[in-house]
XYZ file of N, CA and C in Angstrom:
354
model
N 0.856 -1.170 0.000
C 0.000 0.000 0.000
C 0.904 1.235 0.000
N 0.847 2.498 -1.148
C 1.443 3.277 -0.499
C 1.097 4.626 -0.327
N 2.218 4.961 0.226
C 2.022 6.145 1.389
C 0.637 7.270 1.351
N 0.034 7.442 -0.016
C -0.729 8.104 -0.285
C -1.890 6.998 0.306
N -1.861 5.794 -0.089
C -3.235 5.510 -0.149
C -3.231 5.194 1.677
N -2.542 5.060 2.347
C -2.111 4.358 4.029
C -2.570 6.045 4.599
N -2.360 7.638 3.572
C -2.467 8.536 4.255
C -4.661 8.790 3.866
N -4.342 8.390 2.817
C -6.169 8.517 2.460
C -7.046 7.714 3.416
N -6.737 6.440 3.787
C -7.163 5.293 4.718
C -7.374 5.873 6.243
N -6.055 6.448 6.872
C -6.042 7.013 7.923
C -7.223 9.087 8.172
N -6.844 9.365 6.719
C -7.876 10.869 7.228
C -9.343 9.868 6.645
N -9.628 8.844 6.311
C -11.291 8.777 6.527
C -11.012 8.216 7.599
N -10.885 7.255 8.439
C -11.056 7.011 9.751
C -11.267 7.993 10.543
N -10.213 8.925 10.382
C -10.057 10.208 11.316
C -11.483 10.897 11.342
N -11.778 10.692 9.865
C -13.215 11.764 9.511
C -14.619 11.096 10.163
N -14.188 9.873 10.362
C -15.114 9.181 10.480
C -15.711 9.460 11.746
N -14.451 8.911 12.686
C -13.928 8.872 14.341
C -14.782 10.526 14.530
N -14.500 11.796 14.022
C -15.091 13.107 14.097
C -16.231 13.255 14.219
N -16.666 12.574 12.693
C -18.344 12.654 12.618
C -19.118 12.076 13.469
N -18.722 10.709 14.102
C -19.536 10.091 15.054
C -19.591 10.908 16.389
N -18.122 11.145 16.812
C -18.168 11.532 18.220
C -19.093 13.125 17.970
N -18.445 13.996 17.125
C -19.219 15.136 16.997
C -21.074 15.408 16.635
N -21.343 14.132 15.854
C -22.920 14.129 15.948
C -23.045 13.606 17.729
N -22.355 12.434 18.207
C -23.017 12.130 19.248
C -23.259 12.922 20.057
N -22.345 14.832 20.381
C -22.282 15.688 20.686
C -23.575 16.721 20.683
N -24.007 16.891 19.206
C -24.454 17.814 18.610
C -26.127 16.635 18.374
N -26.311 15.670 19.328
C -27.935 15.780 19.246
C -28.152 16.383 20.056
N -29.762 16.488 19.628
C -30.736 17.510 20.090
C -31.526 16.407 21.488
N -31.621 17.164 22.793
C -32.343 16.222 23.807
C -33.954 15.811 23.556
N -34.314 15.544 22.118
C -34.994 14.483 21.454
C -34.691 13.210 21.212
N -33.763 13.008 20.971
C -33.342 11.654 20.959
C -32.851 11.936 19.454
N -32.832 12.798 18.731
C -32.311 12.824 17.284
C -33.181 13.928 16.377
N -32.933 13.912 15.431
C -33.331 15.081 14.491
C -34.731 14.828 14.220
N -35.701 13.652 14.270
C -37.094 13.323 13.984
C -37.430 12.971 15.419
N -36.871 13.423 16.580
C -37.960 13.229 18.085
C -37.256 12.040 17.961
N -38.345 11.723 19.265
C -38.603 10.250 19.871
C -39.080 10.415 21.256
N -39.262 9.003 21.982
C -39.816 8.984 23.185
C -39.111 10.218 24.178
N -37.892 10.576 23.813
C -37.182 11.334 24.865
C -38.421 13.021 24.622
N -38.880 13.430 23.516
C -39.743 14.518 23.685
C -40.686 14.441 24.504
N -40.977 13.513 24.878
C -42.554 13.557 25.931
C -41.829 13.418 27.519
N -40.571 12.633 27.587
C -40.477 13.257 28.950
C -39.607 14.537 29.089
N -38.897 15.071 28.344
C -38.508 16.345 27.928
C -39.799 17.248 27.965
N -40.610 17.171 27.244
C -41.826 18.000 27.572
C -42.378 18.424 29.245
N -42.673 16.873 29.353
C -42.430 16.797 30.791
C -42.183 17.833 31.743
N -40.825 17.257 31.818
C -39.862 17.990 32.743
C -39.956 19.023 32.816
N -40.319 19.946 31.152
C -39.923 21.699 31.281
C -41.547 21.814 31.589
N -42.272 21.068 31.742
C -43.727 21.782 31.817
C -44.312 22.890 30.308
N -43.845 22.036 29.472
C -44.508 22.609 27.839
C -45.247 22.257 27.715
N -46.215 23.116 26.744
C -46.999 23.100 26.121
C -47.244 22.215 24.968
N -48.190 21.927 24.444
C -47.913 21.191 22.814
C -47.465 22.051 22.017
N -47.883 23.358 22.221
C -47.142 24.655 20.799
C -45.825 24.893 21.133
N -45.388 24.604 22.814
C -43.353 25.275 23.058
C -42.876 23.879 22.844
N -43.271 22.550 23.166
C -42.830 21.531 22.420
C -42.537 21.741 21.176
N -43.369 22.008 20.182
C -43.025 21.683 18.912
C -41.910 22.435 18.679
N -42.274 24.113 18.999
C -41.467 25.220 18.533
C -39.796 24.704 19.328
N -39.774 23.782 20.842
C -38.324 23.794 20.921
C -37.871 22.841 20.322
N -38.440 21.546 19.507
C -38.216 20.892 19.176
C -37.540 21.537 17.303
N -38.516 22.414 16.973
C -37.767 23.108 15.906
C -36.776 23.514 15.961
N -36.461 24.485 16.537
C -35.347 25.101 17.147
C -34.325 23.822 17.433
N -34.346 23.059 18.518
C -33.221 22.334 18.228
C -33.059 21.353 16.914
N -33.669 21.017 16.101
C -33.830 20.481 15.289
C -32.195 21.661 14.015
N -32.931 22.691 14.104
C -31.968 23.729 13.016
C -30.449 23.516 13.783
N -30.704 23.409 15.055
C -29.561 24.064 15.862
C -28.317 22.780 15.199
N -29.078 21.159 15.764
C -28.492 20.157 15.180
C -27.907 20.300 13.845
N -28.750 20.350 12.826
C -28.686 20.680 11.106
C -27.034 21.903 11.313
N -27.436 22.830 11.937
C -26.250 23.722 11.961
C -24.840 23.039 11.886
N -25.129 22.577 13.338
C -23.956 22.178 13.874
C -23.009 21.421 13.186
N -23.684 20.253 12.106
C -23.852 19.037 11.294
C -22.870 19.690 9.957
N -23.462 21.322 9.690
C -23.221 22.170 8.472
C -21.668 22.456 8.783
N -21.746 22.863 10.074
C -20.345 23.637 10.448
C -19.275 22.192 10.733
N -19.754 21.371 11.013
C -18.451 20.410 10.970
C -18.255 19.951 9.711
N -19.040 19.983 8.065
C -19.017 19.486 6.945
C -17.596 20.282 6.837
N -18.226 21.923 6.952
C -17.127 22.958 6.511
C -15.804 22.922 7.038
N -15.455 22.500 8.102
C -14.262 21.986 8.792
C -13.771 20.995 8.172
N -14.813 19.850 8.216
C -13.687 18.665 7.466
C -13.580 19.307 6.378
N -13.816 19.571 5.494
C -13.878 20.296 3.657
C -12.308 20.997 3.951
N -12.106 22.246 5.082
C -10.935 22.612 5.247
C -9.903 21.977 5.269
N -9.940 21.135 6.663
C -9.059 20.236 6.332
C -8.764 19.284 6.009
N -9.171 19.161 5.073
C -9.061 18.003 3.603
C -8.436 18.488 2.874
N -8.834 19.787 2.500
C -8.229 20.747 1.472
C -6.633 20.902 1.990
N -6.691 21.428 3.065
C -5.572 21.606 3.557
C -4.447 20.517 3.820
N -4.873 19.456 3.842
C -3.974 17.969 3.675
C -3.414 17.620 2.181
N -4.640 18.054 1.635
C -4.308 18.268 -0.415
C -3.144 18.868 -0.783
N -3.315 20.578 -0.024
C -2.409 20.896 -0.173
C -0.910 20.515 0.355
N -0.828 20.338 1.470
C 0.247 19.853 1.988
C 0.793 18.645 1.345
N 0.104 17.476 1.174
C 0.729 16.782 0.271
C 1.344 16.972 -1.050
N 0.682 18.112 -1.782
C 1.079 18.574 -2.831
C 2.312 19.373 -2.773
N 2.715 19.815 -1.767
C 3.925 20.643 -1.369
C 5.194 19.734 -1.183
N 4.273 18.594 -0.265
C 5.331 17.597 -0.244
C 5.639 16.804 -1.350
N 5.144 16.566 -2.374
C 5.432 15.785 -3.837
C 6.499 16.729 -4.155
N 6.069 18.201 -3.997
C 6.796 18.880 -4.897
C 8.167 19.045 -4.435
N 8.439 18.983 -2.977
C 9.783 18.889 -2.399
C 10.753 18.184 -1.993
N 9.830 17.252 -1.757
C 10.787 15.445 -1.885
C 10.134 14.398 -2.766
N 11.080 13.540 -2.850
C 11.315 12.361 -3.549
C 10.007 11.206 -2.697
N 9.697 10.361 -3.193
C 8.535 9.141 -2.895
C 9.040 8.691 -1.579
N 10.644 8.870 -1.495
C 11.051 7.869 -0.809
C 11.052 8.492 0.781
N 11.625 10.266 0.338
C 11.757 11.137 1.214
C 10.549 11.182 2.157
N 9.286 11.373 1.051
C 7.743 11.334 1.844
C 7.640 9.818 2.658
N 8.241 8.952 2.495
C 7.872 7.759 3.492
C 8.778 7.624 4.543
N 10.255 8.386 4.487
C 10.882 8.576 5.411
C 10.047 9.564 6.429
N 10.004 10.454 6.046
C 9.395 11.566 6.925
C 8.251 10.915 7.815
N 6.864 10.215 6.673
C 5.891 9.403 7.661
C 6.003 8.674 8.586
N 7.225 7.723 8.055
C 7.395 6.780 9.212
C 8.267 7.669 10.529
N 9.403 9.217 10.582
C 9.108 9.690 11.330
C 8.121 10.053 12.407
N 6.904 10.503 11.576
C 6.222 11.073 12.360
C 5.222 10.279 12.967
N 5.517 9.281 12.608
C 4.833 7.770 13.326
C 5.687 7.809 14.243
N 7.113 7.859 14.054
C 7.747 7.044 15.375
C 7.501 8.323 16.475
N 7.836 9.549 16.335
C 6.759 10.415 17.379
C 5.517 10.137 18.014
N 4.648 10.130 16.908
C 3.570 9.694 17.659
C 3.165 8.510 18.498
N 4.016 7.586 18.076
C 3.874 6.338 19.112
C 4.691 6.554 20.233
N 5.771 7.343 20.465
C 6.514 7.688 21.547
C 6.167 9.191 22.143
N 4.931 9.472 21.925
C 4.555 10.832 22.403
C 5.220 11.902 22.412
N 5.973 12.333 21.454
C 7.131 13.226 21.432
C 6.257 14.215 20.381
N 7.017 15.633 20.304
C 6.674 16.407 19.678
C 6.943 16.406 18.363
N 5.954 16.899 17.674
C 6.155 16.097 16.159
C 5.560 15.299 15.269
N 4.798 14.395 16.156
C 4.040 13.698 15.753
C 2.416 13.750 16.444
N 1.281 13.429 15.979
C 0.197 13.765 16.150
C -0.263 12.826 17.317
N -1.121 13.465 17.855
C -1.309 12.433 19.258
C -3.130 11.540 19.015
């Protein structure tokens, strides 16, 4: 496998690992973007109405969708920004240079040293 495709393999995981933990973050205390049982004891609790139910249920509903929008635009950045960097790096070293360097910054990161990504 090389280095490009071992670096493509590792940023979708990464993206992946993001999206999950960051949606699991960014639900709404419905239980998700279409309700669920959690709205009726949520209702509950705040003492709503059927009309401030719905309306907070809207409201968090966008808030989710937002949140969802603004992490697309992040990963998009840095994706882009990995594009580029790789492209900098083609342009400045050799195939061999770019797998020296990776496996550097592997051996950092497995030894927690600066340099490598944690």
């Amino acid at each position: 496998m090389s280095l490009e495709q071992q670096m493509m393999k590792r940023a979708l995981v990464a993206s992946l690992v993001i999206f999950v933990a960051s949606s699991a973050v960014a639900m709404p205390p419905f239980g998700g973007a279409c309700g669920g049982s959690g709205s009726q004891s949520l209702q509950q609790q705040l003492d709503l109405n059927e009309e401030q139910a719905a309306s907070l249920q809207t409201i968090m509903e966008e808030r989710f969708q937002s949140r969802l929008l603004m992490h697309k635009r992040h990963h998009d950045e840095m994706e882009q920004h990995r594009a580029e960097t790789r492209e900098r790096l083609a342009a400045l070293l050799s195939e061999t240079q770019i797998e020296q360097l990776e496996a550097y910054r592997l051996w950092h990161e497995r030894a927690g040293r600066p340099g490598g990504r944690r």
